[in-house]
Each structure stands twice: as C-alpha cells, then as structure tokens.
XYZ file of C-alpha atoms in Angstrom:
712
model
C 20.336 100.701 23.734
C 23.633 100.942 22.149
C 23.774 97.514 24.849
C 20.774 95.844 23.323
C 21.387 96.373 19.788
C 25.297 95.372 21.099
C 23.489 92.676 22.061
C 20.775 91.595 19.725
C 24.216 92.121 16.870
C 26.112 89.910 18.908
C 22.971 87.348 19.316
C 22.221 87.794 15.369
C 26.064 86.996 15.128
C 26.660 84.102 17.040
C 23.002 82.513 16.187
C 24.196 82.810 12.434
C 26.920 81.694 13.094
C 26.107 79.186 15.331
C 23.443 78.110 12.935
C 26.286 77.571 10.290
C 28.409 75.203 12.786
C 25.648 73.277 14.648
C 24.293 72.492 10.827
C 28.033 70.880 10.259
C 28.056 69.189 13.708
C 23.756 67.573 13.381
C 24.913 66.621 10.039
C 27.801 64.866 11.292
C 25.834 63.842 14.559
C 23.172 62.666 11.706
C 26.361 60.780 10.125
C 27.295 58.822 13.585
C 23.802 58.325 14.464
C 23.435 55.441 11.978
C 26.857 54.353 12.159
C 26.181 53.622 15.725
C 22.671 52.351 14.407
C 23.691 50.200 11.899
C 26.440 48.946 14.857
C 24.067 48.080 17.029
C 21.868 46.298 14.650
C 24.936 44.102 13.854
C 25.429 43.313 16.975
C 21.853 42.357 17.898
C 21.423 40.164 14.992
C 25.027 38.785 15.417
C 24.247 37.618 19.306
C 20.592 36.345 17.646
C 22.440 34.430 15.469
C 24.707 33.384 18.056
C 21.760 32.215 20.118
C 20.109 30.370 16.962
C 23.489 29.046 16.551
C 23.965 27.529 20.038
C 19.938 26.600 19.692
C 19.980 24.553 16.755
C 24.037 23.417 17.634
C 21.589 21.921 20.888
C 18.577 21.041 18.827
C 20.815 19.055 16.365
C 22.934 16.797 19.184
C 19.255 15.981 20.994
C 17.729 14.956 17.868
C 19.212 11.945 17.455
C 17.434 8.536 17.528
C 18.335 4.997 18.325
C 16.670 1.669 16.851
C 16.640 -1.725 17.810
C 19.111 -3.100 20.342
C 20.104 -6.311 21.533
C 18.943 -4.648 25.447
C 15.728 -4.386 24.125
C 12.911 -3.702 27.237
C 10.486 -6.825 25.923
C 11.392 -10.248 25.335
C 9.495 -10.847 22.440
C 11.186 -7.735 20.713
C 14.392 -9.243 21.774
C 13.472 -12.227 19.763
C 11.991 -10.620 16.638
C 12.044 -6.581 16.639
C 8.844 -7.443 14.318
C 6.768 -8.402 17.576
C 7.055 -4.148 18.632
C 3.226 -2.542 18.434
C 3.479 0.116 16.268
C 2.874 1.945 13.161
C 6.556 1.148 12.453
C 5.683 -2.505 11.630
C 3.535 -1.728 8.033
C 6.073 1.051 7.377
C 8.396 -1.545 7.613
C 6.882 -3.200 5.427
C 6.873 -0.309 2.640
C 10.164 0.203 3.132
C 11.483 -3.332 2.692
C 9.418 -3.784 -0.351
C 11.006 -0.173 -1.582
C 14.244 -2.030 -2.960
C 12.310 -4.533 -4.735
C 10.305 -1.607 -6.589
C 13.179 -0.328 -7.723
C 14.844 -3.259 -9.069
C 11.594 -4.488 -10.291
C 10.859 -1.274 -12.100
C 14.424 -1.594 -13.580
C 14.544 -4.723 -14.586
C 10.790 -4.404 -16.307
C 11.992 -1.389 -17.827
C 14.637 -3.375 -19.200
C 12.773 -6.452 -20.006
C 9.703 -4.694 -21.104
C 9.682 -5.711 -24.955
C 10.854 -8.609 -24.330
C 8.257 -9.354 -21.889
C 5.798 -8.099 -24.466
C 7.275 -9.655 -27.545
C 7.258 -13.432 -26.169
C 4.839 -13.921 -23.805
C 2.485 -11.739 -24.174
C 2.791 -9.881 -27.745
C -1.867 -10.021 -27.951
C -3.691 -7.954 -25.097
C -6.386 -10.472 -25.475
C -4.127 -13.406 -23.731
C -5.267 -11.408 -20.374
C -8.164 -10.463 -21.639
C -9.814 -13.799 -21.981
C -8.109 -15.398 -18.882
C -9.853 -12.418 -16.861
C -12.495 -13.320 -18.665
C -12.649 -16.877 -17.565
C -12.545 -16.058 -13.882
C -14.872 -14.151 -13.986
C -17.898 -15.697 -14.828
C -17.642 -18.466 -12.399
C -16.433 -15.388 -9.349
C -20.147 -15.703 -7.797
C -19.595 -19.472 -7.020
C -16.018 -18.591 -5.833
C -17.445 -15.865 -3.261
C -20.471 -18.133 -2.297
C -18.363 -21.036 -0.991
C -15.905 -18.432 0.661
C -18.515 -17.501 3.177
C -16.908 -18.989 6.123
C -13.591 -17.416 5.182
C -14.318 -13.971 4.022
C -11.357 -10.948 5.370
C -11.990 -12.908 8.839
C -8.638 -14.793 8.761
C -5.907 -11.285 9.224
C -8.399 -9.522 11.394
C -8.385 -12.680 13.700
C -4.818 -13.801 13.723
C -4.277 -10.135 15.073
C -6.485 -9.882 17.248
C -5.541 -13.152 19.311
C -2.296 -12.735 18.988
C -1.843 -10.541 21.751
C -4.544 -11.743 24.016
C -4.922 -16.069 23.249
C -2.516 -17.358 20.989
C -3.796 -20.958 20.996
C -7.221 -19.446 19.748
C -5.410 -18.216 17.070
C -4.009 -21.093 15.494
C -7.197 -22.920 15.911
C -9.282 -20.061 13.639
C -5.576 -21.318 10.984
C -7.216 -24.905 11.385
C -10.493 -24.421 10.410
C -9.988 -21.694 7.379
C -7.593 -24.486 6.280
C -9.882 -27.398 6.357
C -12.845 -25.292 5.278
C -11.197 -24.068 1.606
C -10.423 -27.588 1.730
C -12.764 -29.302 1.907
C -15.257 -26.651 0.188
C -12.648 -26.657 -2.778
C -13.544 -30.654 -3.881
C -17.057 -29.304 -3.945
C -16.734 -26.638 -6.239
C -14.418 -28.377 -8.700
C -16.860 -31.039 -9.010
C -19.826 -29.340 -9.528
C -18.861 -26.449 -11.548
C -16.500 -29.093 -14.599
C -19.895 -30.622 -14.613
C -22.028 -27.762 -15.641
C -18.779 -26.242 -17.872
C -18.903 -29.667 -19.629
C -21.995 -30.193 -20.107
C -23.483 -26.678 -20.953
C -20.264 -23.589 -21.583
C -18.986 -25.935 -24.103
C -21.820 -25.646 -26.469
C -22.506 -21.053 -25.788
C -20.339 -18.265 -26.564
C -18.070 -19.366 -24.418
C -17.400 -22.351 -26.131
C -13.944 -21.399 -27.013
C -12.580 -20.421 -23.202
C -13.475 -24.272 -22.001
C -10.343 -25.572 -21.605
C -9.899 -22.134 -19.823
C -12.544 -22.262 -17.436
C -11.333 -25.790 -16.821
C -8.232 -24.774 -15.752
C -9.003 -21.928 -13.581
C -11.078 -23.327 -11.298
C -9.095 -25.404 -10.475
C -7.550 -23.319 -8.745
C -9.978 -23.663 -5.841
C -8.589 -26.693 -4.493
C -6.419 -26.665 -2.399
C -7.959 -23.564 -1.803
C -5.602 -22.547 1.060
C -2.527 -22.096 -0.498
C -2.597 -18.298 0.429
C -3.591 -19.050 3.796
C -0.271 -19.036 5.653
C 0.553 -15.813 4.436
C -2.741 -14.200 5.377
C -1.525 -15.756 8.896
C 1.963 -13.323 8.119
C 0.316 -10.399 7.494
C -2.069 -11.041 10.485
C 0.950 -11.727 12.688
C 2.483 -8.228 11.011
C 5.383 -9.886 10.227
C 5.791 -7.787 6.840
C 9.405 -8.418 6.085
C 8.087 -11.897 5.299
C 5.214 -11.540 3.530
C 7.635 -9.140 0.797
C 9.591 -11.710 -0.050
C 6.756 -14.133 -0.536
C 5.335 -11.191 -2.574
C 8.997 -10.867 -4.273
C 9.732 -14.446 -4.565
C 6.072 -15.866 -5.492
C 4.962 -12.690 -8.097
C 8.285 -11.246 -9.348
C 10.287 -14.899 -9.257
C 7.884 -18.152 -9.331
C 5.182 -16.502 -11.585
C 7.230 -14.755 -13.967
C 9.059 -18.135 -14.264
C 6.051 -20.634 -14.577
C 4.864 -18.039 -16.896
C 7.825 -18.138 -19.315
C 8.024 -21.768 -19.243
C 4.150 -23.038 -20.030
C 3.366 -19.596 -21.927
C 6.048 -20.541 -24.394
C 4.978 -23.930 -24.535
C 1.911 -23.163 -25.379
C 3.055 -20.639 -27.905
C 4.684 -23.732 -29.564
C 2.468 -26.304 -28.982
C -0.550 -24.062 -30.742
C 1.562 -22.533 -33.403
C 1.933 -26.254 -34.525
C -1.622 -27.145 -34.161
C -3.463 -25.039 -35.979
C -6.489 -26.474 -34.185
C -5.523 -24.890 -30.633
C -3.650 -21.537 -32.250
C -0.541 -19.835 -31.631
C -3.325 -17.264 -29.105
C -4.908 -20.110 -27.628
C -2.103 -21.831 -27.149
C -0.553 -18.683 -25.022
C -3.635 -18.422 -23.200
C -3.765 -22.254 -21.834
C -0.179 -21.039 -21.094
C -0.232 -18.038 -19.158
C -3.539 -20.323 -17.139
C -1.610 -23.311 -16.061
C 0.879 -20.954 -15.459
C -0.433 -18.794 -12.485
C -1.920 -22.421 -11.168
C 1.942 -23.672 -10.397
C 3.422 -20.990 -9.047
C 0.623 -21.087 -5.934
C 2.008 -23.888 -4.640
C 5.410 -22.504 -4.539
C 4.424 -19.877 -2.538
C 2.350 -22.316 -0.195
C 5.709 -24.026 0.634
C 7.376 -20.817 1.326
C 4.692 -19.301 3.303
C 4.866 -22.571 5.794
C 7.998 -22.267 6.397
C 7.974 -18.577 7.541
C 5.422 -19.742 9.650
C 6.775 -22.171 11.449
C 9.956 -20.351 11.929
C 7.807 -17.158 13.479
C 5.599 -19.439 15.623
C 8.718 -21.513 17.116
C 8.369 -20.158 20.154
C 4.858 -21.888 20.377
C 5.830 -25.059 19.328
C 3.166 -25.081 16.741
C 4.486 -25.871 13.276
C 2.511 -25.665 9.448
C 1.615 -29.276 10.327
C -0.439 -28.332 13.712
C -2.596 -26.283 11.052
C -3.657 -29.155 8.702
C -5.388 -31.144 11.740
C -9.053 -30.309 12.568
C -8.524 -29.748 16.223
C -10.125 -26.360 16.088
C -13.389 -25.952 18.532
C -16.880 -25.622 17.603
C -17.533 -22.515 18.725
C -14.252 -21.383 16.378
C -16.372 -22.620 13.868
C -19.880 -20.780 14.670
C -18.134 -17.286 15.286
C -16.005 -18.264 11.825
C -19.170 -18.744 9.526
C -21.171 -16.298 11.451
C -18.631 -13.392 10.786
C -18.069 -14.540 7.635
C -21.314 -14.495 6.567
C -21.920 -10.822 7.370
C -19.104 -9.457 6.053
C -19.582 -11.798 3.161
C -22.820 -10.572 1.828
C -20.967 -7.832 0.429
C -18.828 -9.532 -1.505
C -21.142 -12.029 -2.782
C -23.033 -9.098 -4.030
C -19.739 -7.306 -5.287
C -19.207 -10.365 -7.439
C -22.938 -10.832 -8.500
C -22.642 -7.325 -10.053
C -18.915 -7.339 -11.299
C -20.044 -11.175 -13.415
C -23.327 -8.557 -14.536
C -21.593 -5.421 -15.148
C -18.593 -7.921 -17.353
C -21.887 -9.303 -19.170
C -22.769 -5.990 -20.011
C -19.163 -4.943 -21.504
C -19.209 -8.376 -23.723
C -21.836 -7.114 -25.244
C -21.968 -3.187 -25.384
C -18.160 -2.903 -26.251
C -16.536 -5.000 -29.238
C -12.927 -5.726 -28.263
C -13.466 -5.465 -24.182
C -10.691 -8.119 -23.604
C -8.645 -6.009 -25.650
C -9.563 -2.195 -24.010
C -9.344 -3.753 -20.715
C -5.811 -5.697 -20.885
C -5.237 -2.048 -22.400
C -6.626 -0.250 -19.845
C -4.738 -2.861 -17.271
C -1.360 -1.800 -18.315
C -2.373 1.712 -17.445
C -3.425 1.536 -14.274
C -0.156 -0.092 -13.596
C 1.820 2.352 -14.170
C -0.483 5.214 -12.670
C -0.931 2.940 -9.940
C 2.335 3.809 -8.137
C 1.196 6.284 -6.917
C -1.106 4.467 -4.628
C 1.388 2.668 -1.912
C -1.909 1.233 0.097
C -4.026 1.652 3.283
C -0.746 0.144 5.162
C -1.570 -3.200 6.166
C -4.126 -1.216 8.716
C -6.397 -3.971 8.529
C -4.710 -5.927 11.406
C -3.230 -2.755 13.543
C -6.667 -1.484 13.754
C -7.800 -4.777 14.858
C -4.385 -5.012 17.739
C -5.552 -1.333 19.394
C -9.541 -0.863 18.651
C -10.868 -4.905 19.834
C -8.178 -4.267 22.990
C -9.290 -1.400 24.186
C -6.726 0.893 22.789
C -8.621 3.223 20.550
C -5.983 6.908 21.022
C -3.694 3.870 19.230
C -6.041 3.060 16.827
C -6.706 6.734 15.830
C -3.510 7.133 15.690
C -2.646 4.360 13.121
C -4.777 6.010 10.623
C -3.259 9.686 10.935
C -0.277 7.959 11.003
C -1.509 6.532 7.576
C -2.993 9.431 6.648
C 0.123 11.213 6.852
C 2.364 8.678 4.662
C 0.057 8.064 1.742
C -0.240 12.101 1.507
C 3.866 12.163 2.050
C 4.208 9.309 -0.272
C 1.778 10.004 -3.105
C 2.135 13.398 -3.264
C 6.068 12.880 -4.161
C 5.202 9.677 -6.126
C 3.017 11.631 -8.338
C 4.979 14.594 -9.069
C 7.577 12.087 -10.078
C 5.509 10.526 -12.225
C 4.083 13.555 -14.104
C 7.608 14.032 -14.682
C 8.217 11.173 -16.176
C 4.918 11.035 -18.616
C 6.413 12.702 -21.508
C 9.177 9.855 -22.012
C 6.507 6.748 -21.239
C 4.375 8.200 -24.074
C 6.959 9.580 -26.384
C 10.072 7.435 -26.222
C 8.990 4.042 -24.051
C 6.329 2.875 -26.489
C 8.834 2.967 -29.399
C 10.019 -0.218 -28.465
C 9.773 -3.506 -30.157
C 6.953 -5.892 -28.935
C 5.070 -2.541 -27.527
C 3.401 -2.202 -30.966
C -0.328 -3.473 -30.148
C 0.193 -1.560 -26.798
C 0.411 2.133 -28.278
C -3.488 2.562 -27.261
C -2.953 2.760 -23.358
C -0.847 5.953 -23.453
C -4.237 7.703 -22.878
C -5.543 5.922 -20.326
C -2.755 7.197 -17.845
C -3.881 10.505 -16.785
C -7.760 9.220 -16.347
C -6.493 6.716 -14.453
C -4.013 8.079 -12.559
C -6.962 10.668 -11.547
C -8.737 7.465 -10.011
C -5.772 6.126 -8.436
C -4.993 9.228 -6.971
C -8.177 8.946 -4.477
C -7.776 5.136 -4.363
C -6.067 5.342 -0.557
C -8.957 7.683 1.067
C -11.617 5.127 -0.793
C -10.292 1.850 0.577
C -9.041 2.836 3.788
C -12.736 2.896 5.554
C -13.277 -0.141 4.359
C -10.203 -1.733 6.821
C -11.919 0.708 9.250
C -15.173 -0.538 9.659
C -13.964 -4.210 9.042
C -11.323 -4.343 11.917
C -13.197 -2.401 14.671
C -16.530 -4.350 13.532
C -18.770 -1.812 12.631
C -19.763 -4.422 9.710
C -23.699 -3.427 9.399
C -22.922 0.057 8.543
C -20.158 -1.560 5.997
C -22.400 -3.874 4.759
C -24.918 -0.845 4.027
C -22.789 1.346 2.286
C -21.150 -1.457 0.327
C -24.486 -2.896 -0.951
C -24.877 0.935 -1.752
C -21.534 0.889 -3.893
C -22.730 -1.903 -5.937
C -26.003 -0.764 -7.345
C -24.427 2.795 -7.818
C -21.888 0.584 -10.193
C -24.159 -1.232 -12.542
C -26.172 2.216 -12.729
C -23.486 4.554 -13.905
C -21.953 1.167 -16.236
C -25.433 0.809 -17.808
C -25.461 4.529 -17.615
C -22.277 4.739 -19.692
C -23.015 1.822 -22.099
C -26.979 1.842 -22.911
C -28.128 5.450 -21.644
C -25.478 8.044 -22.747
C -23.933 5.133 -25.472
C -20.655 6.915 -24.548
C -18.285 4.310 -26.469
C -20.634 4.871 -29.351
C -20.981 8.996 -29.467
C -17.261 9.290 -28.584
C -15.773 6.548 -29.918
C -12.095 5.682 -28.656
C -12.477 8.442 -25.980
C -15.577 7.525 -24.406
C -13.989 3.986 -24.307
C -11.334 6.059 -22.336
C -13.518 7.493 -20.171
C -15.966 4.809 -19.301
C -13.066 2.077 -18.765
C -10.797 4.873 -16.548
C -14.266 5.979 -14.348
C -16.347 2.994 -14.923
C -15.986 2.587 -10.662
C -14.715 6.181 -9.630
C -18.071 7.937 -8.847
C -19.598 5.219 -6.564
C -16.780 5.001 -4.669
C -16.061 8.583 -4.302
C -19.453 8.922 -2.638
C -19.231 5.767 -0.672
C -15.958 7.672 0.779
C -17.493 10.438 1.807
C -20.313 8.754 3.710
C -17.971 6.217 5.438
C -15.611 8.917 6.643
C -18.706 11.130 7.825
C -19.948 7.750 9.954
C -16.318 6.691 11.046
C -15.808 10.961 12.410
C -19.256 10.333 14.357
C -19.210 6.642 15.254
C -16.070 5.206 15.895
C -13.124 7.803 16.695
C -12.959 12.067 15.764
C -10.409 12.335 13.391
C -8.430 15.384 12.576
C -6.109 15.477 9.401
C -2.908 17.283 9.521
C -3.015 19.033 6.646
C 0.777 20.869 6.831
C 2.036 16.641 7.221
C -0.018 15.080 5.051
C -0.342 17.614 2.411
C 1.058 21.255 2.266
C 4.386 20.254 3.063
C 4.855 17.199 0.556
C 3.462 18.856 -2.474
C 6.072 22.522 -1.981
C 8.573 19.630 -1.582
C 7.891 17.868 -4.840
C 7.847 20.244 -6.761
C 11.606 20.433 -7.961
C 10.725 16.876 -8.504
C 8.351 17.505 -11.482
C 11.104 20.012 -12.778
C 14.219 17.892 -12.863
C 11.660 15.189 -14.949
C 10.810 17.612 -17.776
C 14.642 19.395 -17.524
C 15.751 15.415 -17.932
C 13.758 14.814 -20.689
C 13.968 17.624 -22.518
C 18.257 18.056 -21.925
C 19.417 14.741 -21.292
C 17.365 12.202 -22.763
C 18.161 11.869 -26.207
C 21.723 12.738 -26.156
C 22.034 9.907 -23.900
C 19.767 8.126 -26.195
C 22.141 8.914 -29.491
C 25.231 8.098 -27.457
C 24.023 4.482 -27.244
C 22.230 4.351 -30.335
C 25.919 2.731 -32.165
C 25.328 -0.105 -29.293
C 21.934 -0.849 -28.843
C 20.125 0.219 -31.902
C 16.353 0.535 -30.888
C 16.805 -0.539 -27.410
C 19.152 2.522 -26.758
C 16.128 4.417 -25.057
C 16.130 1.910 -22.435
C 19.424 3.079 -21.056
C 18.375 7.146 -19.937
C 14.867 5.851 -19.602
C 16.614 3.157 -16.725
C 18.811 6.549 -15.179
C 15.681 8.342 -14.698
C 14.486 5.644 -12.594
C 17.620 5.544 -10.244
C 17.999 8.981 -10.228
C 13.998 9.838 -9.966
C 13.781 7.422 -6.898
C 16.145 7.436 -5.245
C 19.070 10.042 -5.659
C 16.081 13.353 -6.091
C 14.419 12.044 -2.441
C 17.702 11.611 -1.393
C 18.670 14.780 -1.856
C 15.796 17.404 -2.504
C 12.663 15.427 -1.264
C 13.322 14.302 1.862
C 15.726 17.087 3.106
C 13.306 19.663 2.756
C 10.432 18.313 3.813
C 12.273 17.823 7.300
C 13.590 21.398 6.947
C 10.259 22.757 5.952
C 8.934 21.049 9.179
C 7.172 18.108 8.021
C 8.099 15.605 10.773
C 7.604 15.922 14.476
C 9.755 13.565 17.185
C 8.164 10.668 17.184
C 7.833 10.675 13.847
C 11.166 10.595 12.998
C 11.113 7.826 16.121
C 8.828 5.598 13.794
C 10.548 5.984 10.733
C 14.129 4.959 12.511
C 12.646 1.670 13.853
C 11.093 0.780 10.590
C 14.272 1.151 8.860
C 15.654 -0.943 11.263
C 12.666 -3.523 10.343
C 13.458 -2.815 6.169
C 15.914 -5.499 5.445
C 17.773 -5.612 2.327
C 16.200 -2.338 2.036
C 18.287 -0.807 4.730
C 21.132 0.347 2.540
C 18.543 2.396 1.194
C 16.020 3.785 3.808
C 19.390 4.140 6.210
C 20.111 7.326 4.147
C 16.579 8.570 3.528
C 16.382 8.568 7.266
C 19.480 10.378 7.596
C 18.179 12.898 4.495
C 15.362 13.776 6.926
C 16.841 14.380 9.518
C 19.266 16.641 8.246
C 16.761 18.965 6.998
C 14.882 18.343 10.314
C 17.906 19.472 12.435
C 18.543 22.418 10.586
C 14.720 23.053 10.663
C 13.066 26.132 12.823
C 9.918 24.230 12.213
C 10.443 21.317 13.795
C 7.233 20.048 15.809
C 5.788 23.365 14.640
C 2.935 20.673 13.422
C 3.719 17.514 15.373
C 0.306 14.685 15.973
C 0.095 14.685 19.595
C 1.431 11.099 20.358
C 1.856 10.813 23.965
C -1.162 8.835 24.766
C -0.455 6.352 21.722
C 2.704 5.806 23.219
C 0.988 5.140 26.404
C -1.174 1.972 25.152
C 1.904 0.677 23.091
C 2.977 0.392 26.768
C -0.271 -1.520 27.677
C -0.259 -3.296 24.654
C 3.416 -4.865 24.608
C 2.566 -5.803 28.261
C -0.354 -7.653 27.379
C 1.574 -9.211 24.662
C 4.388 -10.267 27.289
C 2.194 -11.941 29.974
C 0.708 -14.088 26.607
C 4.980 -14.796 25.399
C 5.580 -17.741 27.453
C 2.370 -19.556 26.949
C 3.137 -23.120 25.170
C 0.502 -24.397 22.782
C -0.186 -27.951 23.924
C -0.922 -30.342 21.124
C -3.891 -32.665 22.282
C -3.521 -36.382 22.305
C -6.602 -36.469 20.155
C -6.001 -35.817 16.368
C -9.599 -34.523 16.368
C -11.566 -31.789 18.283
C -14.159 -33.756 20.472
C -17.399 -32.431 18.766
C -16.449 -33.374 15.489
C -16.256 -36.747 16.570
C -19.840 -36.482 18.023
C -20.809 -35.296 14.800
C -19.803 -38.127 12.775
C -20.948 -40.809 15.605
C -17.517 -41.433 17.370
C -16.720 -40.858 21.584
C -14.581 -37.857 22.236
C -12.943 -40.822 24.685
C -10.405 -41.135 22.390
C -8.338 -45.082 22.439
C -8.934 -45.430 26.322
C -8.053 -48.606 28.128
C -11.269 -49.161 29.127
C -11.915 -48.606 24.964
C -9.438 -51.004 24.210
C -10.855 -53.379 26.759
C -14.421 -53.354 24.894
C -13.054 -54.071 21.851
C-alpha cells in the first residue's frame, strides 16, 4: 500500500513534471515542424522553378523559326518566294500593306484639312458621281456577264496544273471586255444625249458621259486581277499604293482644281459642277497608269513561261475556253445583275424619299471609311480556296478558312479597341480642323457603321467559299434572297415606317448605317450552315480567334482614353503658337504611330503570345509572311519577334493549337504538282488568231501555207 502510494505519488509528480516539460517540448517541436515544412516547401518550389526554368530555356531555344533562304527545296520558291503555297501569301499581302497603311493614315490625317478644304469642300461632289455611276450600273453589269468573278479563280486553279490554259483565260477576258466596251459606249451615249439630258438628271449629263467612257477599253484592271489570281500580293499592294494613293490623288488634285477654276470663272458651269466633272475625268485617267504598271509586273511574273502582256492581247484562246467563261459567268452573273438592278431601284427610292441624299450618303461614306479599318477583309480567300479545293486538297482549304477566321478575329479585336480609344479625339477634336465644317455631321454615323463593319468579314467570307468551291447554285439562291430582302428593308424604312420623317436626322443615320445589315446577317447564317453541312466541317478555335485577342486588347483601349485625357491637350497647346488651329494634328499623328505600332509591339502582341494565342505552325506561317512583307519587313519583323517573345515564355503555348498536320502534307503535294508544271514553256502559235475564230469568220485555219500562197 505504501508502495502503491509512493508509486502513485511519484507517478503523479513525474506526470505533473513531465506534462510541464512535455508542453515546452511539444511547443518547440511544433515550431520545428513548421520550420522544416517551410524549408521542404521552399526546396520543392525551388526544384519546380528550376525544372520549369530548364524546360522554358529548352523551349525558348526550340521555339525558333526561320524564313526563306537560298537553299529552298522547290525551284519555283527559290525563284520567287511568293510561289510557296500556304497561308503566308494572303497574310504577307496584309503585312506588305501594313507600313503603307501607317504611312497613308498619317499622311491623310495631316492632309485632311487640305483635302477637304480644296478638293472636296462639298459632300455633293462625291455624291453626284456616285449617282451618275449607279444609274447605268445595271447595263455595265449586263455586259460583264462573260467575265464576272471568274478570272481570279481560273488563274489560281490552272496556274498549278495547266499554265498554258491560264494564259488563254487572260486572252478571252481582255478580248471580251474591249469588244463589249465599244458597244456600251455607243448605245448609252445615244440614250444619254437623246433622253437623259431632258429629264430630272439633265444636270448630270456630262458626268454620265465621262463616267461611261470607263467602259472602254474596260480591261484596265485585268492584269492586276491576274496578279491576284497568281497570289503575287506584293505586286498588288504596290499597285494599290501607286494607283490608289499616288496616281489617283495626283489626277484628282490636277483635274479637280482645274475644274474648280473653270467652274468659278464660268457661271454656266459653277464651282461645284466644275469640281464634279474634274473628279470624273481624274478617276478615268489614273486607270491607264495602273494598267501599264500592272502589265510590267505581269511580264516579270510570267517571264519563266516566256509570256508577255502583249501575248494576252492575242485572240488565241480555244472555243471551249470561251464557252466555259461564258457559262460560268452567266451562272455567277445572275446575282450581280440582280444586285445592280436592286441597287438602282434603291437609289431611286432614296432620291425620291430622302432629300439631300447625295450629302447624307457622302457623310455616311466618310464615317464608314473610318470605321472600316476594323475590317481586314477575307485575306484574298477566293484564290487560295480555288487553288486547294479544286485540286482535291480539302483539308488545306479548311485550314485556309480557319486561319482566316483566326487572323480576322485577332486583328479585328485589336483594331476595334484601338478605334474605340481614338473615337473621342475624332469626334471632338479632328472635326474642328478648317475645311471640315461641312463634314461634322459624319460623327453620328461612326458607331452605327462600326457595328456593321464588325460583321462584314464573316458576311463576305461565304461568298468567296461558295464561288471558289463552285457551289454556284446555292450562292445564287442565297444572294437573290439577300437582294430581295435589301429592297424590302429599304422600302420598310423609307415608306413603311418612314424613319427619316419620324425621327429626323437620327432616322437617316439608322437607315444609311443599317440599310443592308439585316439581310446580310440572315444570309451569313444560312451560308455558314450550308458550308458546315455540304462543303466541309468547321470547328472555330475560339481561344485563338476571340478570347485571347479581346483580353490582350483591353490595355489598348485604356491607353487611348488615358492619352486623350492627360496628353492630347498639353501637346496641342504646346504647338498652338507654331501651328495655330492645325496644332491638334501633332498629338493626333503621335497617337496613330503609338496606337498602330508601339502599343501592339510592346503590349498586345507579347500578351497574345504569352496567353497561348499561337501555335508552332501559326508562328512559322507568320515568320514566312514577314519575309514576304517587302518594305514593311522593318515593322513586321519586330511584330513577329514581339509575339515570339511572349510565346517563348508561355506555359500555354500550343495549348489551343489548330491541327495543321494534314494541311502541311497537302501543301507539299500541291508544291510537287506545281513543280511538275514549272518547266512547261508557253509555246506561241505560228498563227496570230485562234483557228476556231478563223472558221467563224470564214477563214481557213491552215494559215498562210505554201499551198495557199500558190493558189493566190
């Protein structure tokens, strides 16, 4: 018992003492566990970071793409890099024009006051020319039945498999346009001089006659269309720059100023009508310069085949070529004919129901031109699809279309946010420039036309798909439906709901901005459903096309608004003592440079790369397109490297990639097919006229043989 008590007492003391000692030990031990846990966690994170660093270093070293070199596998690509089949060609076309776009945008912004003050002081100048061109548009389209849409797709298809036949298409198109142009000029001149000069359009008689002359020779744009069919987009970009920005503006300046001077000195003509006539003459003269330059590039492009532009003026095409062009043209011309007829009908409704239509349509056109920067188009999709789909390369055609989706969404998101950032400057500042007083009312059209422009690429792309893949029947049906709906909606807006009367100027803005939107939207849905069910399945890559570009574009919008709030006015005030009322051009031009070049280079593009907006094949295509971008390479190469900078550091690279394996295989097959045709030389026939044409006109197809000479 004492032993038990002693034992119990000792045990209690030990337990009591032990509890106290163990409490300190447990507390210390707990702190040690936490420290060890933190140390272990730190080591794990360090190892993970080290592995990630090694992986990213290896990935950065691996993620490097080279463009074109001197040791290309295919001879055609070594001769001309634009011969390489792939999406880099239409993309290179866009990049080629990027520097041109920046240059012309800045130049247009700087010269906007001069342009509108001295060349277009009245919106009616362009409005009257538009009306004069629209009245006889149905006749022009009727005579173009044999050449509607076809030349680009025929050139693209037969460049790969039968180059000699390709030249015969060019011969037919030139011959057809020149022959029918003479008929148009004769018939319509008689109608204008004997009927129109006594009616409601009497004041536009001379404008009608001048614009009519464009129908002869009528083939001034053929060589440019052939270059587009060959997908030599670097040449077409140069042509667009020189003919559209240089020749056209030069002839406009010369003839509009001459017309303004003559009109101001002659009250019977008047300043306004003198400028209208000058603009009509200038728009005709510049087309000849464009044709000569296009023929020069055509000669260089087809030099390996021994073909010159002169050969295209021969009547050496076969009878089956004429039949094919006329039949194809007849099928696809049904829609343009109906389109032109409905366009003329709608024009007459506008003139009847909307006073000052010529003024309002010009204001809307100015706003649509500004908001149209978000619409980068369909990347010349017709030629690429015809080249692939019509040569049994369906996967490549699908890949072209998905790549077009990706780049449209990618660029549209950035450009839309950029434009939204600059809109406050456009609406409140730029319209204060001298010479723009008559164009202030264009501002309300900006947002509505921007909404319409946002849908335009997705509306227009199905047209290229259906034409290139020769689904002409459905294309004709859906376009006829669209034309009918357009007439209905215009009638509904003007005569049914009378929006321009009920809501005044706001109603006019709505009508002109959304005049064709609802029919086009309905047609767009029908076309994409048909494409999905009858042509090929399409699975849109939403991450690369929309989600990542939108997230990456948000800083662009913030920059635009912050620049306007905190930098625009101080910069303008600094230059006021020097430039006066033109001082606002300086901060506006600075924003254009920063918004189009600096912001995408430093923020938007690296962010898209880091967030996983690119895959390996997309980067390779981008890199090749940089080599095709010509003078814009100084800009496009840094843009590519900005994307590469973000992609190299992204753990999401290739996370949302597009499957390119089958497309790459079909590109190789097409290139091999093209190489087989590369050495084919175009042989010039001894006779200068096709045999079947000789038979039609009663001539023997034997030519000047010895026997014939003997008979003579």
